[in-house]
Amino acid sequence: MRRLFTVLFWSIITAAFIGPGTVTTCAVAGASHRFALLWALGFSTFACLVLQEAAARITVGSGRDLGQALRARFHGRASGPLVLVLVLGAVVLGCAAYQTGNVLGAVAAVGLELGTSRSVPVLAIGLVAGALLWFAATRTLARLLGLIVGAMWAAFLITAATVTPDPAVLLRGRLRPTVPAGSGLLIVGLIGTTVVPYNLFLGSGIARGQRLADIRLGLGVAVILGGVISMGVLVVGTTLSGELSFAGLAAALTQRLGSWAAKLFAFGLFAAGFSSAMTAPMAAAVTARSLFGRPDDGRWGERAWRYRAVWSAVVLVGVGFGLAGIKPIPAILVAQV
């Protein structure tokens, strides 16, 4: 049971990097280049596991999370302010950009099934995510996200399995690195959607007080599971030719496999967006606490106004852009870049 709870807890990392951005980028890779870019997902999954474990090990070994370690390492140096600006820009502002994609992706999934107006699901997702962040402790929220990740994993992999790709083609795409014409930025996007900067701070921040062996077990399952989900989405994307749209992909799945496949894909997309809509604000708050707070600083506790103000701002940014009528796929791809 302890191992099961450990895996569920660290599934928060899977929920954080498997969002609509991952779904969109992987689907575009599959639609544009079929299986040729699977190797990029294999590489990025390995890199993610190495970096996440290193960030968590810093916390276990030193008692400082990643932000505190950076602050101590560059204290009093000219590079200190630069590191601070870089981290805030890449992580906190990046979380706000990701949050826009998370909300838009979840809303697009609702639209595939219900066809409702955008404003109602945007507000509902923002309110539910905010309420869970406000009232639920981190461990409780992590286990809830772990269950959502399990359902998302089943949705995408069942859909991918029914596409019935040739195993030899899959293996070749997985093991033989190739760079098709025009795929350079897409490869960077596949790596960037897996090795997410804010996840390093989030994973380091929640590692405090845990055993290294448990961390390695939980991270290993979480990251490898996330990589498998990403590859499954890429396989699903091969069913579509031409410009990607969620409605077009759902139609292609319906034509090829039946309406149940489109419904399963829509559920997976919603699970990806909704789970990430909670982890991105949380990661921003954890990062801000690690940079500006101290160990066991009550002013930056989960119930403190400073912590809540950071994640609330990120939630509001996502809701605001979601209500602005922005097209989801271009916004999501920009956020990934």
mmCIF file of N, CA and C in Angstrom, residues 116-210:
data_model
loop_
_atom_site.group_PDB
_atom_site.id
_atom_site.type_symbol
_atom_site.label_atom_id
_atom_site.label_comp_id
_atom_site.label_asym_id
_atom_site.label_seq_id
_atom_site.Cartn_x
_atom_site.Cartn_y
_atom_site.Cartn_z
ATOM 1 N N THR A 116 -21.157 22.941 -26.174
ATOM 2 C CA THR A 116 -21.634 24.097 -25.431
ATOM 3 C C THR A 116 -20.798 25.327 -25.764
ATOM 4 N N SER A 117 -21.284 26.496 -25.318
ATOM 5 C CA SER A 117 -20.503 27.721 -25.473
ATOM 6 C C SER A 117 -19.259 27.634 -24.612
ATOM 7 N N ARG A 118 -18.254 28.451 -24.937
ATOM 8 C CA ARG A 118 -16.969 28.351 -24.263
ATOM 9 C C ARG A 118 -17.021 28.876 -22.841
ATOM 10 N N SER A 119 -17.756 29.941 -22.569
ATOM 11 C CA SER A 119 -17.654 30.647 -21.293
ATOM 12 C C SER A 119 -18.039 29.771 -20.110
ATOM 13 N N VAL A 120 -19.077 28.950 -20.264
ATOM 14 C CA VAL A 120 -19.540 28.142 -19.119
ATOM 15 C C VAL A 120 -18.473 27.123 -18.693
ATOM 16 N N PRO A 121 -17.938 26.288 -19.604
ATOM 17 C CA PRO A 121 -16.906 25.336 -19.157
ATOM 18 C C PRO A 121 -15.617 26.007 -18.696
ATOM 19 N N VAL A 122 -15.241 27.155 -19.288
ATOM 20 C CA VAL A 122 -14.044 27.857 -18.830
ATOM 21 C C VAL A 122 -14.192 28.264 -17.370
ATOM 22 N N LEU A 123 -15.328 28.884 -17.050
ATOM 23 C CA LEU A 123 -15.559 29.311 -15.663
ATOM 24 C C LEU A 123 -15.663 28.109 -14.729
ATOM 25 N N ALA A 124 -16.315 27.047 -15.184
ATOM 26 C CA ALA A 124 -16.460 25.860 -14.333
ATOM 27 C C ALA A 124 -15.107 25.238 -14.028
ATOM 28 N N ILE A 125 -14.259 25.102 -15.037
ATOM 29 C CA ILE A 125 -12.923 24.517 -14.832
ATOM 30 C C ILE A 125 -12.107 25.394 -13.894
ATOM 31 N N GLY A 126 -12.156 26.716 -14.096
ATOM 32 C CA GLY A 126 -11.428 27.624 -13.215
ATOM 33 C C GLY A 126 -11.899 27.538 -11.777
ATOM 34 N N LEU A 127 -13.214 27.467 -11.571
ATOM 35 C CA LEU A 127 -13.762 27.408 -10.209
ATOM 36 C C LEU A 127 -13.414 26.091 -9.522
ATOM 37 N N VAL A 128 -13.551 24.978 -10.243
ATOM 38 C CA VAL A 128 -13.254 23.673 -9.631
ATOM 39 C C VAL A 128 -11.768 23.556 -9.315
ATOM 40 N N ALA A 129 -10.904 23.962 -10.260
ATOM 41 C CA ALA A 129 -9.464 23.909 -10.011
ATOM 42 C C ALA A 129 -9.089 24.796 -8.830
ATOM 43 N N GLY A 130 -9.642 26.002 -8.778
ATOM 44 C CA GLY A 130 -9.355 26.903 -7.663
ATOM 45 C C GLY A 130 -9.825 26.344 -6.334
ATOM 46 N N ALA A 131 -11.016 25.739 -6.320
ATOM 47 C CA ALA A 131 -11.546 25.180 -5.073
ATOM 48 C C ALA A 131 -10.685 24.027 -4.570
ATOM 49 N N LEU A 132 -10.260 23.150 -5.484
ATOM 50 C CA LEU A 132 -9.414 22.024 -5.066
ATOM 51 C C LEU A 132 -8.070 22.519 -4.543
ATOM 52 N N LEU A 133 -7.484 23.511 -5.196
ATOM 53 C CA LEU A 133 -6.217 24.069 -4.719
ATOM 54 C C LEU A 133 -6.392 24.763 -3.382
ATOM 55 N N TRP A 134 -7.543 25.374 -3.163
ATOM 56 C CA TRP A 134 -7.788 26.119 -1.917
ATOM 57 C C TRP A 134 -7.988 25.181 -0.733
ATOM 58 N N PHE A 135 -8.771 24.128 -0.934
ATOM 59 C CA PHE A 135 -9.193 23.303 0.203
ATOM 60 C C PHE A 135 -8.386 22.020 0.372
ATOM 61 N N ALA A 136 -7.839 21.454 -0.717
ATOM 62 C CA ALA A 136 -7.186 20.148 -0.629
ATOM 63 C C ALA A 136 -5.709 20.302 -0.305
ATOM 64 N N ALA A 137 -5.204 19.444 0.588
ATOM 65 C CA ALA A 137 -3.776 19.410 0.871
ATOM 66 C C ALA A 137 -3.045 18.825 -0.332
ATOM 67 N N THR A 138 -1.742 19.100 -0.416
ATOM 68 C CA THR A 138 -0.969 18.664 -1.581
ATOM 69 C C THR A 138 -1.029 17.156 -1.763
ATOM 70 N N ARG A 139 -0.891 16.403 -0.680
ATOM 71 C CA ARG A 139 -0.892 14.939 -0.805
ATOM 72 C C ARG A 139 -2.250 14.434 -1.301
ATOM 73 N N THR A 140 -3.327 14.989 -0.766
ATOM 74 C CA THR A 140 -4.667 14.574 -1.204
ATOM 75 C C THR A 140 -4.870 14.896 -2.670
ATOM 76 N N LEU A 141 -4.446 16.091 -3.068
ATOM 77 C CA LEU A 141 -4.585 16.506 -4.463
ATOM 78 C C LEU A 141 -3.737 15.631 -5.375
ATOM 79 N N ALA A 142 -2.538 15.276 -4.921
ATOM 80 C CA ALA A 142 -1.656 14.436 -5.736
ATOM 81 C C ALA A 142 -2.280 13.063 -5.978
ATOM 82 N N ARG A 143 -2.903 12.492 -4.963
ATOM 83 C CA ARG A 143 -3.521 11.172 -5.135
ATOM 84 C C ARG A 143 -4.741 11.255 -6.052
ATOM 85 N N LEU A 144 -5.515 12.341 -5.938
ATOM 86 C CA LEU A 144 -6.639 12.536 -6.855
ATOM 87 C C LEU A 144 -6.142 12.631 -8.292
ATOM 88 N N LEU A 145 -5.071 13.383 -8.509
ATOM 89 C CA LEU A 145 -4.507 13.514 -9.842
ATOM 90 C C LEU A 145 -3.968 12.187 -10.344
ATOM 91 N N GLY A 146 -3.449 11.370 -9.433
ATOM 92 C CA GLY A 146 -2.972 10.054 -9.827
ATOM 93 C C GLY A 146 -4.083 9.195 -10.408
ATOM 94 N N LEU A 147 -5.280 9.263 -9.840
ATOM 95 C CA LEU A 147 -6.417 8.515 -10.369
ATOM 96 C C LEU A 147 -6.825 9.047 -11.751
ATOM 97 N N ILE A 148 -6.800 10.377 -11.906
ATOM 98 C CA ILE A 148 -7.126 10.969 -13.206
ATOM 99 C C ILE A 148 -6.111 10.539 -14.255
ATOM 100 N N VAL A 149 -4.830 10.516 -13.863
ATOM 101 C CA VAL A 149 -3.778 10.088 -14.788
ATOM 102 C C VAL A 149 -4.002 8.643 -15.226
ATOM 103 N N GLY A 150 -4.397 7.781 -14.281
ATOM 104 C CA GLY A 150 -4.664 6.387 -14.642
ATOM 105 C C GLY A 150 -5.763 6.269 -15.681
ATOM 106 N N ALA A 151 -6.834 7.045 -15.511
ATOM 107 C CA ALA A 151 -7.927 7.029 -16.482
ATOM 108 C C ALA A 151 -7.465 7.589 -17.836
ATOM 109 N N MET A 152 -6.650 8.658 -17.792
ATOM 110 C CA MET A 152 -6.128 9.248 -19.021
ATOM 111 C C MET A 152 -5.226 8.245 -19.748
ATOM 112 N N TRP A 153 -4.390 7.552 -19.012
ATOM 113 C CA TRP A 153 -3.496 6.544 -19.585
ATOM 114 C C TRP A 153 -4.311 5.482 -20.324
ATOM 115 N N ALA A 154 -5.382 4.999 -19.679
ATOM 116 C CA ALA A 154 -6.218 3.978 -20.310
ATOM 117 C C ALA A 154 -6.878 4.518 -21.569
ATOM 118 N N ALA A 155 -7.377 5.767 -21.511
ATOM 119 C CA ALA A 155 -8.087 6.335 -22.655
ATOM 120 C C ALA A 155 -7.183 6.439 -23.872
ATOM 121 N N PHE A 156 -5.998 6.999 -23.696
ATOM 122 C CA PHE A 156 -5.114 7.206 -24.841
ATOM 123 C C PHE A 156 -4.522 5.893 -25.353
ATOM 124 N N LEU A 157 -4.145 4.997 -24.453
ATOM 125 C CA LEU A 157 -3.492 3.770 -24.915
ATOM 126 C C LEU A 157 -4.471 2.812 -25.571
ATOM 127 N N ILE A 158 -5.703 2.756 -25.069
ATOM 128 C CA ILE A 158 -6.705 1.905 -25.735
ATOM 129 C C ILE A 158 -6.963 2.425 -27.144
ATOM 130 N N THR A 159 -7.086 3.760 -27.259
ATOM 131 C CA THR A 159 -7.303 4.345 -28.586
ATOM 132 C C THR A 159 -6.112 4.072 -29.503
ATOM 133 N N ALA A 160 -4.889 4.231 -28.968
ATOM 134 C CA ALA A 160 -3.695 3.999 -29.782
ATOM 135 C C ALA A 160 -3.591 2.541 -30.204
ATOM 136 N N ALA A 161 -3.943 1.620 -29.301
ATOM 137 C CA ALA A 161 -3.825 0.197 -29.624
ATOM 138 C C ALA A 161 -4.764 -0.201 -30.758
ATOM 139 N N THR A 162 -5.925 0.435 -30.817
ATOM 140 C CA THR A 162 -6.883 0.075 -31.867
ATOM 141 C C THR A 162 -6.487 0.618 -33.234
ATOM 142 N N VAL A 163 -5.542 1.574 -33.273
ATOM 143 C CA VAL A 163 -5.029 2.053 -34.556
ATOM 144 C C VAL A 163 -4.206 0.962 -35.238
ATOM 145 N N THR A 164 -3.728 -0.013 -34.455
ATOM 146 C CA THR A 164 -2.962 -1.186 -34.923
ATOM 147 C C THR A 164 -1.784 -0.811 -35.818
ATOM 148 N N PRO A 165 -0.819 -0.057 -35.272
ATOM 149 C CA PRO A 165 0.371 0.259 -36.073
ATOM 150 C C PRO A 165 1.258 -0.975 -36.235
ATOM 151 N N ASP A 166 2.070 -0.974 -37.274
ATOM 152 C CA ASP A 166 3.011 -2.060 -37.526
ATOM 153 C C ASP A 166 4.103 -2.020 -36.457
ATOM 154 N N PRO A 167 4.301 -3.104 -35.675
ATOM 155 C CA PRO A 167 5.318 -3.085 -34.619
ATOM 156 C C PRO A 167 6.718 -2.763 -35.144
ATOM 157 N N ALA A 168 7.043 -3.236 -36.339
ATOM 158 C CA ALA A 168 8.377 -2.967 -36.892
ATOM 159 C C ALA A 168 8.556 -1.478 -37.173
ATOM 160 N N VAL A 169 7.508 -0.842 -37.679
ATOM 161 C CA VAL A 169 7.572 0.600 -37.939
ATOM 162 C C VAL A 169 7.688 1.369 -36.621
ATOM 163 N N LEU A 170 6.943 0.930 -35.618
ATOM 164 C CA LEU A 170 7.033 1.569 -34.306
ATOM 165 C C LEU A 170 8.443 1.471 -33.741
ATOM 166 N N LEU A 171 9.017 0.291 -33.813
ATOM 167 C CA LEU A 171 10.351 0.091 -33.261
ATOM 168 C C LEU A 171 11.386 0.919 -34.015
ATOM 169 N N ARG A 172 11.254 1.013 -35.324
ATOM 170 C CA ARG A 172 12.190 1.799 -36.112
ATOM 171 C C ARG A 172 12.090 3.285 -35.746
ATOM 172 N N GLY A 173 10.875 3.781 -35.601
ATOM 173 C CA GLY A 173 10.706 5.177 -35.216
ATOM 174 C C GLY A 173 11.202 5.459 -33.816
ATOM 175 N N ARG A 174 11.128 4.451 -32.954
ATOM 176 C CA ARG A 174 11.560 4.614 -31.560
ATOM 177 C C ARG A 174 13.070 4.601 -31.414
ATOM 178 N N LEU A 175 13.765 3.809 -32.239
ATOM 179 C CA LEU A 175 15.201 3.586 -32.035
ATOM 180 C C LEU A 175 16.097 4.319 -33.032
ATOM 181 N N ARG A 176 15.567 4.719 -34.172
ATOM 182 C CA ARG A 176 16.421 5.311 -35.199
ATOM 183 C C ARG A 176 16.132 6.806 -35.326
ATOM 184 N N PRO A 177 17.002 7.672 -34.781
ATOM 185 C CA PRO A 177 16.756 9.117 -34.875
ATOM 186 C C PRO A 177 16.827 9.609 -36.312
ATOM 187 N N THR A 178 15.767 10.283 -36.733
ATOM 188 C CA THR A 178 15.739 10.931 -38.034
ATOM 189 C C THR A 178 15.146 12.320 -37.852
ATOM 190 N N VAL A 179 15.534 13.229 -38.743
ATOM 191 C CA VAL A 179 15.019 14.604 -38.695
ATOM 192 C C VAL A 179 14.409 14.914 -40.057
ATOM 193 N N PRO A 180 13.132 14.596 -40.239
ATOM 194 C CA PRO A 180 12.490 14.898 -41.521
ATOM 195 C C PRO A 180 12.498 16.399 -41.806
ATOM 196 N N ALA A 181 12.392 16.755 -43.067
ATOM 197 C CA ALA A 181 12.398 18.167 -43.460
ATOM 198 C C ALA A 181 11.275 18.921 -42.753
ATOM 199 N N GLY A 182 11.637 20.054 -42.159
ATOM 200 C CA GLY A 182 10.653 20.897 -41.495
ATOM 201 C C GLY A 182 10.250 20.447 -40.105
ATOM 202 N N SER A 183 10.964 19.476 -39.529
ATOM 203 C CA SER A 183 10.558 18.934 -38.229
ATOM 204 C C SER A 183 11.384 19.465 -37.066
ATOM 205 N N GLY A 184 12.326 20.383 -37.321
ATOM 206 C CA GLY A 184 13.247 20.817 -36.271
ATOM 207 C C GLY A 184 12.541 21.406 -35.056
ATOM 208 N N LEU A 185 11.662 22.392 -35.279
ATOM 209 C CA LEU A 185 10.958 23.012 -34.153
ATOM 210 C C LEU A 185 10.018 22.026 -33.481
ATOM 211 N N LEU A 186 9.453 21.118 -34.251
ATOM 212 C CA LEU A 186 8.549 20.124 -33.670
ATOM 213 C C LEU A 186 9.298 19.181 -32.739
ATOM 214 N N ILE A 187 10.530 18.820 -33.105
ATOM 215 C CA ILE A 187 11.348 17.982 -32.219
ATOM 216 C C ILE A 187 11.634 18.719 -30.910
ATOM 217 N N VAL A 188 11.981 20.005 -31.027
ATOM 218 C CA VAL A 188 12.202 20.811 -29.816
ATOM 219 C C VAL A 188 10.930 20.857 -28.977
ATOM 220 N N GLY A 189 9.776 20.981 -29.646
ATOM 221 C CA GLY A 189 8.512 21.004 -28.918
ATOM 222 C C GLY A 189 8.237 19.699 -28.200
ATOM 223 N N LEU A 190 8.550 18.567 -28.832
ATOM 224 C CA LEU A 190 8.347 17.268 -28.185
ATOM 225 C C LEU A 190 9.224 17.130 -26.942
ATOM 226 N N ILE A 191 10.464 17.620 -27.031
ATOM 227 C CA ILE A 191 11.344 17.581 -25.857
ATOM 228 C C ILE A 191 10.848 18.560 -24.799
ATOM 229 N N GLY A 192 10.448 19.767 -25.237
ATOM 230 C CA GLY A 192 10.008 20.783 -24.293
ATOM 231 C C GLY A 192 8.704 20.458 -23.599
ATOM 232 N N THR A 193 7.849 19.674 -24.245
ATOM 233 C CA THR A 193 6.584 19.326 -23.608
ATOM 234 C C THR A 193 6.747 18.202 -22.586
ATOM 235 N N THR A 194 7.910 17.565 -22.575
ATOM 236 C CA THR A 194 8.184 16.487 -21.607
ATOM 237 C C THR A 194 9.115 16.958 -20.497
ATOM 238 N N VAL A 195 10.212 17.621 -20.868
ATOM 239 C CA VAL A 195 11.141 18.174 -19.875
ATOM 240 C C VAL A 195 10.667 19.589 -19.549
ATOM 241 N N VAL A 196 9.693 19.688 -18.662
ATOM 242 C CA VAL A 196 9.044 20.967 -18.365
ATOM 243 C C VAL A 196 9.773 21.642 -17.201
ATOM 244 N N PRO A 197 10.247 22.881 -17.348
ATOM 245 C CA PRO A 197 11.026 23.510 -16.280
ATOM 246 C C PRO A 197 10.309 23.553 -14.931
ATOM 247 N N TYR A 198 9.018 23.900 -14.934
ATOM 248 C CA TYR A 198 8.357 24.044 -13.631
ATOM 249 C C TYR A 198 8.208 22.717 -12.912
ATOM 250 N N ASN A 199 8.239 21.589 -13.675
ATOM 251 C CA ASN A 199 8.150 20.293 -13.023
ATOM 252 C C ASN A 199 9.363 20.011 -12.145
ATOM 253 N N LEU A 200 10.532 20.542 -12.528
ATOM 254 C CA LEU A 200 11.729 20.326 -11.715
ATOM 255 C C LEU A 200 11.552 20.971 -10.338
ATOM 256 N N PHE A 201 10.979 22.182 -10.302
ATOM 257 C CA PHE A 201 10.733 22.852 -9.024
ATOM 258 C C PHE A 201 9.608 22.169 -8.259
ATOM 259 N N LEU A 202 8.570 21.745 -8.971
ATOM 260 C CA LEU A 202 7.465 21.060 -8.311
ATOM 261 C C LEU A 202 7.935 19.750 -7.696
ATOM 262 N N GLY A 203 8.669 18.938 -8.462
ATOM 263 C CA GLY A 203 9.142 17.667 -7.935
ATOM 264 C C GLY A 203 10.093 17.835 -6.779
ATOM 265 N N SER A 204 10.977 18.840 -6.869
ATOM 266 C CA SER A 204 11.892 19.102 -5.760
ATOM 267 C C SER A 204 11.140 19.585 -4.524
ATOM 268 N N GLY A 205 10.121 20.425 -4.748
ATOM 269 C CA GLY A 205 9.384 20.986 -3.617
ATOM 270 C C GLY A 205 8.589 19.957 -2.842
ATOM 271 N N ILE A 206 8.062 18.932 -3.526
ATOM 272 C CA ILE A 206 7.244 17.937 -2.824
ATOM 273 C C ILE A 206 8.068 16.751 -2.333
ATOM 274 N N ALA A 207 9.387 16.759 -2.607
ATOM 275 C CA ALA A 207 10.237 15.636 -2.185
ATOM 276 C C ALA A 207 10.671 15.733 -0.729
ATOM 277 N N ARG A 208 10.448 16.879 -0.101
ATOM 278 C CA ARG A 208 10.915 17.073 1.271
ATOM 279 C C ARG A 208 10.291 16.040 2.210
ATOM 280 N N GLY A 209 11.142 15.419 3.037
ATOM 281 C CA GLY A 209 10.667 14.462 4.022
ATOM 282 C C GLY A 209 10.426 13.059 3.485
ATOM 283 N N GLN A 210 10.763 12.790 2.227
ATOM 284 C CA GLN A 210 10.544 11.471 1.652
ATOM 285 C C GLN A 210 11.859 10.726 1.503
#
